[in-house]
PDB file of N, CA, C and O in Angstrom:
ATOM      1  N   UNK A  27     213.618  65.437 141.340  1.00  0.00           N
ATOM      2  CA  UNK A  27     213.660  64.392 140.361  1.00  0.00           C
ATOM      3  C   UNK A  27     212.458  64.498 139.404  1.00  0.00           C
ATOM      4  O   UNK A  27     212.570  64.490 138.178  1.00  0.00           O
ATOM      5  N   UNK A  28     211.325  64.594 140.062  1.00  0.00           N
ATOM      6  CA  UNK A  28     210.304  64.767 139.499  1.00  0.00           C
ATOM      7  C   UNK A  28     210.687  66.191 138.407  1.00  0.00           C
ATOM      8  O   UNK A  28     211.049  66.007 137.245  1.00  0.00           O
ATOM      9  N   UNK A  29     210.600  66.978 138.751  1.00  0.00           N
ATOM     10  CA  UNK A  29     210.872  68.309 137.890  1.00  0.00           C
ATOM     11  C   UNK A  29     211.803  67.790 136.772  1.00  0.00           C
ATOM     12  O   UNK A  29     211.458  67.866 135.593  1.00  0.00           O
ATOM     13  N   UNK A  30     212.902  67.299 137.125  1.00  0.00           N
ATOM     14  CA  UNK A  30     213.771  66.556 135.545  1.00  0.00           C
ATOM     15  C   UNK A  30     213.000  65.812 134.564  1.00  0.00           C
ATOM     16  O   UNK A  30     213.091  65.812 133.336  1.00  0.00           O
ATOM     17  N   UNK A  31     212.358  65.287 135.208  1.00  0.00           N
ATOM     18  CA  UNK A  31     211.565  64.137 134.453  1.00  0.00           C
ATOM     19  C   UNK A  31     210.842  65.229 133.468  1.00  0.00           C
ATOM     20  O   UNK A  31     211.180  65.242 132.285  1.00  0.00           O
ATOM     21  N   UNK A  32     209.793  66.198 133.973  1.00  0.00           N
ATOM     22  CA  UNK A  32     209.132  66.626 133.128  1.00  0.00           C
ATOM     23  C   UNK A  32     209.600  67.558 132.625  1.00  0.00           C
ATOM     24  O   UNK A  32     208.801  68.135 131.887  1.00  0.00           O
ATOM     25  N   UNK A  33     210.621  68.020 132.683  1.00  0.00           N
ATOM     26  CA  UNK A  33     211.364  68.956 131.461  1.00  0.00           C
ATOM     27  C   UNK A  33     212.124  68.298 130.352  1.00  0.00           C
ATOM     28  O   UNK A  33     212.632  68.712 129.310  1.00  0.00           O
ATOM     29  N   UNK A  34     212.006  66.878 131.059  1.00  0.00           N
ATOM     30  CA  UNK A  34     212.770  65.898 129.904  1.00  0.00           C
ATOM     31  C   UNK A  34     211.755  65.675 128.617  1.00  0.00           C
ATOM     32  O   UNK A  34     211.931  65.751 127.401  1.00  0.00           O
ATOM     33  N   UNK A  35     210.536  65.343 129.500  1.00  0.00           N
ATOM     34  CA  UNK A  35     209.593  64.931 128.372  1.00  0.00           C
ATOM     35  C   UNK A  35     209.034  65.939 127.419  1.00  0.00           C
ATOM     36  O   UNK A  35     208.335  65.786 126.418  1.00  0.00           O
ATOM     37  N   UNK A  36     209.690  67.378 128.185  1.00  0.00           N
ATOM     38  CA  UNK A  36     208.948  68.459 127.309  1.00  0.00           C
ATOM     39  C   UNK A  36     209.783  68.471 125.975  1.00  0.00           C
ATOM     40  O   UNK A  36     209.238  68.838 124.934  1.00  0.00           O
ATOM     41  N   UNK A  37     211.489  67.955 126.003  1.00  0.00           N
ATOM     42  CA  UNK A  37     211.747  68.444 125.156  1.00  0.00           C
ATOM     43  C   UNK A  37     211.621  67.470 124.226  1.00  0.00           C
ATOM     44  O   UNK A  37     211.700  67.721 123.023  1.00  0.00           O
ATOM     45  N   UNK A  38     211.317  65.719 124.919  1.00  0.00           N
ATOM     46  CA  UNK A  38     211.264  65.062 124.063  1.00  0.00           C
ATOM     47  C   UNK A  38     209.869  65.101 122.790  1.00  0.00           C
ATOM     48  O   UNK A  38     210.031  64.410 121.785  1.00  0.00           O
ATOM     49  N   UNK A  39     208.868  65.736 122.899  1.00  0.00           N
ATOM     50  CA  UNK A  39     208.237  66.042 121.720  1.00  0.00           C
ATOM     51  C   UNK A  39     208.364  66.432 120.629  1.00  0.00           C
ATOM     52  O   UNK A  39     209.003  67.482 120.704  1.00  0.00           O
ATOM     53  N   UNK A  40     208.142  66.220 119.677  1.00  0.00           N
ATOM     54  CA  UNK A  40     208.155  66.929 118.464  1.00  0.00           C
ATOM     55  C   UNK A  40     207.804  68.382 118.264  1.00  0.00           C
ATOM     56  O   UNK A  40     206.860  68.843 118.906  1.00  0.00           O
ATOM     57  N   UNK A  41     208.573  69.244 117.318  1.00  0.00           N
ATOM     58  CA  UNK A  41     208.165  70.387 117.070  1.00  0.00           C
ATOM     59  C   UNK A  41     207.464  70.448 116.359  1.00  0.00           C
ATOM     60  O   UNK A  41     207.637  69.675 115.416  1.00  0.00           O
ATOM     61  N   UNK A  42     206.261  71.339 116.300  1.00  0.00           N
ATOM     62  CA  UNK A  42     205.037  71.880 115.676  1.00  0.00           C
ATOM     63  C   UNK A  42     205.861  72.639 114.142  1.00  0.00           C
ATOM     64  O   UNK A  42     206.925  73.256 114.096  1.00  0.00           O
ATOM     65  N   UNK A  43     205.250  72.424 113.423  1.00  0.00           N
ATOM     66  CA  UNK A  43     205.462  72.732 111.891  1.00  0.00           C
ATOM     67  C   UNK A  43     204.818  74.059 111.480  1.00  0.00           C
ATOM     68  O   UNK A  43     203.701  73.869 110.999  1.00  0.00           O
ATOM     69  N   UNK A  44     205.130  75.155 111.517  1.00  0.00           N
ATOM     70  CA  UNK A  44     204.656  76.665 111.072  1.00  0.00           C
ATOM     71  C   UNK A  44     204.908  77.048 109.988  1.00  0.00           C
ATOM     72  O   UNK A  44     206.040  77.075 109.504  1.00  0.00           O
ATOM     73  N   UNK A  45     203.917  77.391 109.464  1.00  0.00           N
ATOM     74  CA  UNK A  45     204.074  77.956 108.022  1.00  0.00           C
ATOM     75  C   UNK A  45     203.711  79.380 107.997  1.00  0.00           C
ATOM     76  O   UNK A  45     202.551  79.692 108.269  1.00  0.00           O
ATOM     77  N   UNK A  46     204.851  80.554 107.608  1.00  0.00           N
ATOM     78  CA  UNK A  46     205.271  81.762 107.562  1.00  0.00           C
ATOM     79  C   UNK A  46     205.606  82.291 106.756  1.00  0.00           C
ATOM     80  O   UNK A  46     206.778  82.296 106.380  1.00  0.00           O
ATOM     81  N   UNK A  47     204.442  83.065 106.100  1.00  0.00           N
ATOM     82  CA  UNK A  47     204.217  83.857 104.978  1.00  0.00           C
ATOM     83  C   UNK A  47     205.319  84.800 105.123  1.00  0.00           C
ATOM     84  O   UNK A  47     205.420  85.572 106.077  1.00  0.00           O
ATOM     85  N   UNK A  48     206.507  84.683 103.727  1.00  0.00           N
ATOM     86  CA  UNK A  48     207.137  86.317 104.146  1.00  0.00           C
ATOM     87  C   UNK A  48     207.075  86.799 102.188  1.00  0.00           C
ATOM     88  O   UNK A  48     207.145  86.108 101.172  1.00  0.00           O
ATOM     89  N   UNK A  49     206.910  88.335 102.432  1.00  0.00           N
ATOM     90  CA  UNK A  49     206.335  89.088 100.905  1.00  0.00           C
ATOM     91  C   UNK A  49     208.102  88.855 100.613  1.00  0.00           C
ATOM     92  O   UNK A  49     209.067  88.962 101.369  1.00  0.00           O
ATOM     93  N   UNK A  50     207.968  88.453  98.999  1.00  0.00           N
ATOM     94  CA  UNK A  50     209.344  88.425  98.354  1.00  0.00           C
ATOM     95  C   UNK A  50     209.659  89.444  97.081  1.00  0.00           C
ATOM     96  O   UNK A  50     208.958  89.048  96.150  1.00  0.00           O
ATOM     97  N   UNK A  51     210.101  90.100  96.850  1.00  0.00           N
ATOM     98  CA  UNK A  51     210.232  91.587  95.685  1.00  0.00           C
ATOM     99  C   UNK A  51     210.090  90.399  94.541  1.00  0.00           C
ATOM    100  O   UNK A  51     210.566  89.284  94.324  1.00  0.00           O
ATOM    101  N   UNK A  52     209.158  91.305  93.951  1.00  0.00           N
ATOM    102  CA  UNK A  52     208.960  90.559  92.357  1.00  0.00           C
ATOM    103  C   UNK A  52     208.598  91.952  91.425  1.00  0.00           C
ATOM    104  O   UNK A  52     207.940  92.973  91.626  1.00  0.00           O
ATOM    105  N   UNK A  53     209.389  91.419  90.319  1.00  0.00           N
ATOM    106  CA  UNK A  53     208.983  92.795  89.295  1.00  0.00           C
ATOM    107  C   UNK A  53     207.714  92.932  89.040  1.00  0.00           C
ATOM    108  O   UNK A  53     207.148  91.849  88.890  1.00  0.00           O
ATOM    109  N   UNK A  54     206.657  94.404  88.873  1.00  0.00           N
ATOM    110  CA  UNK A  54     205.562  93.913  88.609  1.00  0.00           C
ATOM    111  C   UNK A  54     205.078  94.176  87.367  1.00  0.00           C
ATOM    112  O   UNK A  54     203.878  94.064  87.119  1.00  0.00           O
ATOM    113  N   UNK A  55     206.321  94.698  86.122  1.00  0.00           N
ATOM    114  CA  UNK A  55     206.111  94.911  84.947  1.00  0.00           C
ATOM    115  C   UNK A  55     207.153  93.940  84.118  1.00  0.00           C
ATOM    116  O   UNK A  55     208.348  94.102  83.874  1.00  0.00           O
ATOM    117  N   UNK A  56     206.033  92.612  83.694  1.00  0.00           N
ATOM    118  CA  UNK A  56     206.992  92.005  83.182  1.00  0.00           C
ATOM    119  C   UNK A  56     207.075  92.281  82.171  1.00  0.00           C
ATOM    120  O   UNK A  56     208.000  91.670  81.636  1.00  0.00           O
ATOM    121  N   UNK A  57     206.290  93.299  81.171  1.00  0.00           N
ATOM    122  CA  UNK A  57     206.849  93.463  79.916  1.00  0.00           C
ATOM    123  C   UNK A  57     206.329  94.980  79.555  1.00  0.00           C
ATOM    124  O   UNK A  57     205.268  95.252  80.119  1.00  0.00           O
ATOM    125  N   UNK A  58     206.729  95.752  78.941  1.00  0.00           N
ATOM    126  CA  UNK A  58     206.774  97.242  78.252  1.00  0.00           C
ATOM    127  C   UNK A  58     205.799  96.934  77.055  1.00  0.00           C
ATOM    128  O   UNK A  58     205.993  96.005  76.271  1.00  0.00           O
ATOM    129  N   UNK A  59     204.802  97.744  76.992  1.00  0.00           N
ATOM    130  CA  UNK A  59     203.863  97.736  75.764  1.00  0.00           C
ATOM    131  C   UNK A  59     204.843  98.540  74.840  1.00  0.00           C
ATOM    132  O   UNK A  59     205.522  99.361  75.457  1.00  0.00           O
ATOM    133  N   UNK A  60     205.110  98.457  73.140  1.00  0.00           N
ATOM    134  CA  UNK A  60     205.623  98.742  72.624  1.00  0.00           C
ATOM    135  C   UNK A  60     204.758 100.263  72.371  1.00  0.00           C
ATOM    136  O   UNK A  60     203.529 100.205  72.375  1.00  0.00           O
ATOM    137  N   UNK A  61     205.248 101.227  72.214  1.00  0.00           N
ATOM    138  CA  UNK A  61     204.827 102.483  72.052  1.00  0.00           C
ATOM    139  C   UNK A  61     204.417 102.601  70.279  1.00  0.00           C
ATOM    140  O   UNK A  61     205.085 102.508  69.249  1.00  0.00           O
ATOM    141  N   UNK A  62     203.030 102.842  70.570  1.00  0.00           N
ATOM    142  CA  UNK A  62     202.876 102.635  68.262  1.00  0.00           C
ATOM    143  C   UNK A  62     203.047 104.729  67.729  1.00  0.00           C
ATOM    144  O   UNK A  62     203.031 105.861  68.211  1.00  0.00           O
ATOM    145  N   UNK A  63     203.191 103.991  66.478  1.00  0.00           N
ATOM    146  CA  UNK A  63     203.694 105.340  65.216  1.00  0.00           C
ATOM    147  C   UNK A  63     202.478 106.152  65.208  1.00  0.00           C
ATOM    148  O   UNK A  63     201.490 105.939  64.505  1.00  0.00           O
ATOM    149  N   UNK A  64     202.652 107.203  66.141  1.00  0.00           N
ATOM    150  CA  UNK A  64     201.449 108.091  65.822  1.00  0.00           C
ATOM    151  C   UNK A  64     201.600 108.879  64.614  1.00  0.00           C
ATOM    152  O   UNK A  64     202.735 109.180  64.245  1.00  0.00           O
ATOM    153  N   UNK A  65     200.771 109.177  64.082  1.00  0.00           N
ATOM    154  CA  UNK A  65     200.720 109.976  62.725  1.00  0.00           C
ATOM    155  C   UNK A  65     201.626 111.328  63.094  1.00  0.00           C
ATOM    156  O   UNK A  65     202.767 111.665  62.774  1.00  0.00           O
ATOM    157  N   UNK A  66     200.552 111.971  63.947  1.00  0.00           N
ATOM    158  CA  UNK A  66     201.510 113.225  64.192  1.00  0.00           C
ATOM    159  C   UNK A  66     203.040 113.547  63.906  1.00  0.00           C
ATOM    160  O   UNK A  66     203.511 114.503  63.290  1.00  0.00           O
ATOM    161  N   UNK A  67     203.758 112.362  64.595  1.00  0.00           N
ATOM    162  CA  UNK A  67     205.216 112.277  64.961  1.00  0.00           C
ATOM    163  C   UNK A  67     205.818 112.446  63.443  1.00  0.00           C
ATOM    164  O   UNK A  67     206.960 112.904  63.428  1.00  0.00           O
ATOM    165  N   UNK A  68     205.163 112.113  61.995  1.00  0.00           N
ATOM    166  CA  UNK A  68     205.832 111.547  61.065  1.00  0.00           C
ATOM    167  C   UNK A  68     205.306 112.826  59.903  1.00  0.00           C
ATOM    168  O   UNK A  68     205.665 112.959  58.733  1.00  0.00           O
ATOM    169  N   UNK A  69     204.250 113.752  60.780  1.00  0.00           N
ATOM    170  CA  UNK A  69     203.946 115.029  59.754  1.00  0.00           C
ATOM    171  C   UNK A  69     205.014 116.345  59.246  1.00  0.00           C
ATOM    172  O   UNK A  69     205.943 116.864  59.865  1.00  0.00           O
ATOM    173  N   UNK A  70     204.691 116.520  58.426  1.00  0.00           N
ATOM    174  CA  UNK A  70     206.143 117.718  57.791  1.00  0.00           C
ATOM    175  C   UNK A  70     205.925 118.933  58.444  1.00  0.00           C
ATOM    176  O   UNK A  70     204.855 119.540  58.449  1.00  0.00           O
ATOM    177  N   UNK A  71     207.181 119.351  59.113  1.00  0.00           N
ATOM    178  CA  UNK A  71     207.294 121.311  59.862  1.00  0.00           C
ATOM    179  C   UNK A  71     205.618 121.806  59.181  1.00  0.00           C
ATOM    180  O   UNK A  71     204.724 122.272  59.887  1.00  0.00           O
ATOM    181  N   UNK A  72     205.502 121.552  57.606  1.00  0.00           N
ATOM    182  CA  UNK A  72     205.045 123.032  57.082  1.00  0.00           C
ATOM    183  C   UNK A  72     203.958 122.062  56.893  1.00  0.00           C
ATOM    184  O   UNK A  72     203.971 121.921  55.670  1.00  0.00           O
ATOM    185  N   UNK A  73     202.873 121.182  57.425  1.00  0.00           N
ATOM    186  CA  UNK A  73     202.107 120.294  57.038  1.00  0.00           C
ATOM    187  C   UNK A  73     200.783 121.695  57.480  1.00  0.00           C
ATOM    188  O   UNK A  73     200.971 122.635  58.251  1.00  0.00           O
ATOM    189  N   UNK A  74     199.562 121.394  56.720  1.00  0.00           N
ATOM    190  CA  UNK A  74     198.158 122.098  56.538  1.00  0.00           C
ATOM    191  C   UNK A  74     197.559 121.851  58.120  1.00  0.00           C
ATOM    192  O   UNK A  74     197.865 120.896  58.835  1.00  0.00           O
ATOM    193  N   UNK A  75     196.459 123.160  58.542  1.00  0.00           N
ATOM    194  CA  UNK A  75     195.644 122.573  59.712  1.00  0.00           C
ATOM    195  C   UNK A  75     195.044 121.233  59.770  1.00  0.00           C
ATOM    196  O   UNK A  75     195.092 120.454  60.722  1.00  0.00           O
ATOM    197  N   UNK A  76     194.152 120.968  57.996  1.00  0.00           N
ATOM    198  CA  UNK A  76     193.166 120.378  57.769  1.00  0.00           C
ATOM    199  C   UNK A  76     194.264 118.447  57.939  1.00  0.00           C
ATOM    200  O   UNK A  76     193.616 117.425  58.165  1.00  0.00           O
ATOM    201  N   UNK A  77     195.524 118.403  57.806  1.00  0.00           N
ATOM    202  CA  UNK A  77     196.434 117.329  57.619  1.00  0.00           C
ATOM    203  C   UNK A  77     196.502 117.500  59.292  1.00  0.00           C
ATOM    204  O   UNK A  77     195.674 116.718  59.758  1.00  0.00           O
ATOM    205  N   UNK A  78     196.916 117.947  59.940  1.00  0.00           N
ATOM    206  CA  UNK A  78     197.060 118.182  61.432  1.00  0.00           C
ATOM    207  C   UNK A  78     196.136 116.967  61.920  1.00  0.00           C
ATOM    208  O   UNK A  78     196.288 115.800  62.284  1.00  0.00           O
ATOM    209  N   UNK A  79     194.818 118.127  61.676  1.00  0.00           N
ATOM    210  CA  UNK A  79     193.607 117.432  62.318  1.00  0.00           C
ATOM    211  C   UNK A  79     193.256 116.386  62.305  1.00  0.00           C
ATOM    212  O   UNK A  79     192.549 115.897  63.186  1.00  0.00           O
ATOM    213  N   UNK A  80     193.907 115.445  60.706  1.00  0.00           N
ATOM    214  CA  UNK A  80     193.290 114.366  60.196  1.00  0.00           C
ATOM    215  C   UNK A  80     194.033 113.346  60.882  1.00  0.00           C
ATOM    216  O   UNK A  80     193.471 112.303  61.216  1.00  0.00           O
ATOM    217  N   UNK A  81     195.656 113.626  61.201  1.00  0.00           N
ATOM    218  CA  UNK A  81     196.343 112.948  61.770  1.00  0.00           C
ATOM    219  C   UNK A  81     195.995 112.786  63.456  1.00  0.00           C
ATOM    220  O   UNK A  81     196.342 111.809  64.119  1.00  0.00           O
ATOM    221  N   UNK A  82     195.339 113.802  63.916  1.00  0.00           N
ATOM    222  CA  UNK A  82     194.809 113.703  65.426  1.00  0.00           C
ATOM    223  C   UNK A  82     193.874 112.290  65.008  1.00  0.00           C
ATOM    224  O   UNK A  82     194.053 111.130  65.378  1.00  0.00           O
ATOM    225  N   UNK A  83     192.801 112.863  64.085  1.00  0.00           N
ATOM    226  CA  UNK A  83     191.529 111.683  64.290  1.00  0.00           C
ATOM    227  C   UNK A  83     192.397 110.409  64.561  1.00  0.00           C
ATOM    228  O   UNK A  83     192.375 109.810  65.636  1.00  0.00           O
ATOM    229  N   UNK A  84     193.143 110.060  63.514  1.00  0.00           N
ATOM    230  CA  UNK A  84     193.584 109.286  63.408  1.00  0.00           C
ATOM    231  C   UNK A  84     194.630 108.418  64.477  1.00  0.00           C
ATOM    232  O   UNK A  84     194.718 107.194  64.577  1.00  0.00           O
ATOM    233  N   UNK A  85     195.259 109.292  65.109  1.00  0.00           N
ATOM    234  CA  UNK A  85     196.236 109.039  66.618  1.00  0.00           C
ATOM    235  C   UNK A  85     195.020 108.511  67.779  1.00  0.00           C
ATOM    236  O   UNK A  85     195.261 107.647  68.622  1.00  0.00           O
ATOM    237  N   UNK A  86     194.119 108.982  67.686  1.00  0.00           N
ATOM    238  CA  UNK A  86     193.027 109.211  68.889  1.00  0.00           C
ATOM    239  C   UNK A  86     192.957 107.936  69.022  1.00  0.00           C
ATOM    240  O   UNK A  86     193.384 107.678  70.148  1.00  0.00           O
ATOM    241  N   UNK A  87     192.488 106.499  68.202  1.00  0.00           N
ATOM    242  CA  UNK A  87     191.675 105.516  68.481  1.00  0.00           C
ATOM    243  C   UNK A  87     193.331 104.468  69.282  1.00  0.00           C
ATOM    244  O   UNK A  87     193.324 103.604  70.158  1.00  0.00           O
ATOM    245  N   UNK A  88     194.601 105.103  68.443  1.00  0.00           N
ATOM    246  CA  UNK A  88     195.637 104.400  69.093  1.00  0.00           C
ATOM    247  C   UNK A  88     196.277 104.644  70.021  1.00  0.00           C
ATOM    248  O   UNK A  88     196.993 103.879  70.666  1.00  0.00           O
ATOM    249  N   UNK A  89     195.997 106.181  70.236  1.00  0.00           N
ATOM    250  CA  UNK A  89     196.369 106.437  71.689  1.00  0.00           C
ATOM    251  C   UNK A  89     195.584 106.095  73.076  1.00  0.00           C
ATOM    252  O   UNK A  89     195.986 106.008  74.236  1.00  0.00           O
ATOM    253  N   UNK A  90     194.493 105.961  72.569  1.00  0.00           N
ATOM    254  CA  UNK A  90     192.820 105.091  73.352  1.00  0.00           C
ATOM    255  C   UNK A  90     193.676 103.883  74.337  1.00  0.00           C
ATOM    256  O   UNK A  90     193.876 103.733  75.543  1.00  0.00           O
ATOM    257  N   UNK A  91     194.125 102.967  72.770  1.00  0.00           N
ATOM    258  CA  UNK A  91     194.158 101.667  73.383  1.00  0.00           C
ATOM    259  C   UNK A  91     195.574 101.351  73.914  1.00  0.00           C
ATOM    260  O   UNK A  91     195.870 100.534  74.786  1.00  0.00           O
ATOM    261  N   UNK A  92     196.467 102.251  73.139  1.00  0.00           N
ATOM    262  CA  UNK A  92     197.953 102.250  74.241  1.00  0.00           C
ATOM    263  C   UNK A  92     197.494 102.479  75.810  1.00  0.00           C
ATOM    264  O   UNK A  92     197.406 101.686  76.747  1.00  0.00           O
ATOM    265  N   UNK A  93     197.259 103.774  75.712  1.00  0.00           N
ATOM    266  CA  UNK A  93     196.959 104.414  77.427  1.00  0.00           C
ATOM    267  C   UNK A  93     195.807 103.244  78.322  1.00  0.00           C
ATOM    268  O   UNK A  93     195.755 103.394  79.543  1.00  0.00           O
ATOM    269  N   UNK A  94     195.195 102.463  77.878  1.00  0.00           N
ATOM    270  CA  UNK A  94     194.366 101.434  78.248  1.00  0.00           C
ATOM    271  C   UNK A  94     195.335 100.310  78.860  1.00  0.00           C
ATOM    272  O   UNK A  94     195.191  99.815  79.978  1.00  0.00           O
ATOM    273  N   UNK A  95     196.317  99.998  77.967  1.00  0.00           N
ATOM    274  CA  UNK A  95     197.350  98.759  77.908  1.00  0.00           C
ATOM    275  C   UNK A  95     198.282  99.452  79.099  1.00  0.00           C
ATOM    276  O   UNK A  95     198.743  98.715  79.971  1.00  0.00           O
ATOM    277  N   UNK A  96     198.492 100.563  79.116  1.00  0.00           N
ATOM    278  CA  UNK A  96     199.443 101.368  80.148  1.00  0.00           C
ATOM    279  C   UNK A  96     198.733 101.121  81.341  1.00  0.00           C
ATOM    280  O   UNK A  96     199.347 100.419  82.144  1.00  0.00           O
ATOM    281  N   UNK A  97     197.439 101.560  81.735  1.00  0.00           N
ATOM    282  CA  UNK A  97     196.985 101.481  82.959  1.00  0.00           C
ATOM    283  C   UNK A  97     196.880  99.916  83.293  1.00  0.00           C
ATOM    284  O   UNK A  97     196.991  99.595  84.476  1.00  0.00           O
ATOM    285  N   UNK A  98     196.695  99.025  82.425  1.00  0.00           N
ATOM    286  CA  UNK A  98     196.706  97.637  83.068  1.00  0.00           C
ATOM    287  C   UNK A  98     198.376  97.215  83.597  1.00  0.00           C
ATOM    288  O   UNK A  98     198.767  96.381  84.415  1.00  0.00           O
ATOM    289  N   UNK A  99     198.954  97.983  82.919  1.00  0.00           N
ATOM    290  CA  UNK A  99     200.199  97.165  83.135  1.00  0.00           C
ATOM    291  C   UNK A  99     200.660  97.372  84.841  1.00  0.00           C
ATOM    292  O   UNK A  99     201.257  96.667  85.654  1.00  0.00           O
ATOM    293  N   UNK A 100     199.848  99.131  84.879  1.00  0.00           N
ATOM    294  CA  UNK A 100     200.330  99.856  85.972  1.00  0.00           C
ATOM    295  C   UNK A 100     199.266  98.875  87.157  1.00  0.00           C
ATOM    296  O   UNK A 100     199.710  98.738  88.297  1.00  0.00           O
ATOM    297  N   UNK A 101     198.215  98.387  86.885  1.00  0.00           N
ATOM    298  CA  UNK A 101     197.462  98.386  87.482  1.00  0.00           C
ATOM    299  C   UNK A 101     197.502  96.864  88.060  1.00  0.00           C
ATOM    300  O   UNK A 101     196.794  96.401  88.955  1.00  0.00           O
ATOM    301  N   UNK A 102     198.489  96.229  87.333  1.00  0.00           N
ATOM    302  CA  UNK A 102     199.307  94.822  88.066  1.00  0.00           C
ATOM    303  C   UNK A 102     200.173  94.882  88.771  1.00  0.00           C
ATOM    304  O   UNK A 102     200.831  93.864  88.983  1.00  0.00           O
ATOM    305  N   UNK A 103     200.555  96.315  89.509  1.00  0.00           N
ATOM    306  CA  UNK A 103     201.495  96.630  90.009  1.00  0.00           C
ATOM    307  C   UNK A 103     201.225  96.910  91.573  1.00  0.00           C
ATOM    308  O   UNK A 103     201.922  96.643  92.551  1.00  0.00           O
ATOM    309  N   UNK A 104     199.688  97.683  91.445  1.00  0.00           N
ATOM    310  CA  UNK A 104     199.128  97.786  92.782  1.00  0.00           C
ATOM    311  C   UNK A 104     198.690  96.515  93.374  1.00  0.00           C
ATOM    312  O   UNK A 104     198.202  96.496  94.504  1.00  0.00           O
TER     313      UNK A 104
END
């Protein structure tokens, strides 16, 4: 009798409340940096070294800050 009793009261308690972290898939690129107009891309077949070159200088400071914007995007991902 005794033994009923206290399996009775075990169940009459309340259950304990657990909180259980579970990881849920989330995209981690919410947006695509738009890719900018490098000079190069827009120079003529028969364009000069000295036009080449000028169009590098010129690509360099925007390809800098694309590839910058790329690694952050990547780098919200890790």
């Amino acid at each position: 009798m005794l033994l009923i009793l206290v399996l009775l009261t075990a169940c009459a308690a309340p259950p304990g409340v657990q909180e259980v972290k579970v990881p849920v898939y989330r995209a981690c690129v919410t947006a695509v940096p738009d890719r900018p107009t490098f000079a190069t891309r827009t120079l003529a077949p028969d364009a000069s070294d000295g036009e080449k070159v000028l169009a590098l200088a010129r690509d360099l400071p925007l390809h800098l800050k694309y590839e910058e914007t790329l690694e952050a995007v990547i780098a919200g991902c890790l």
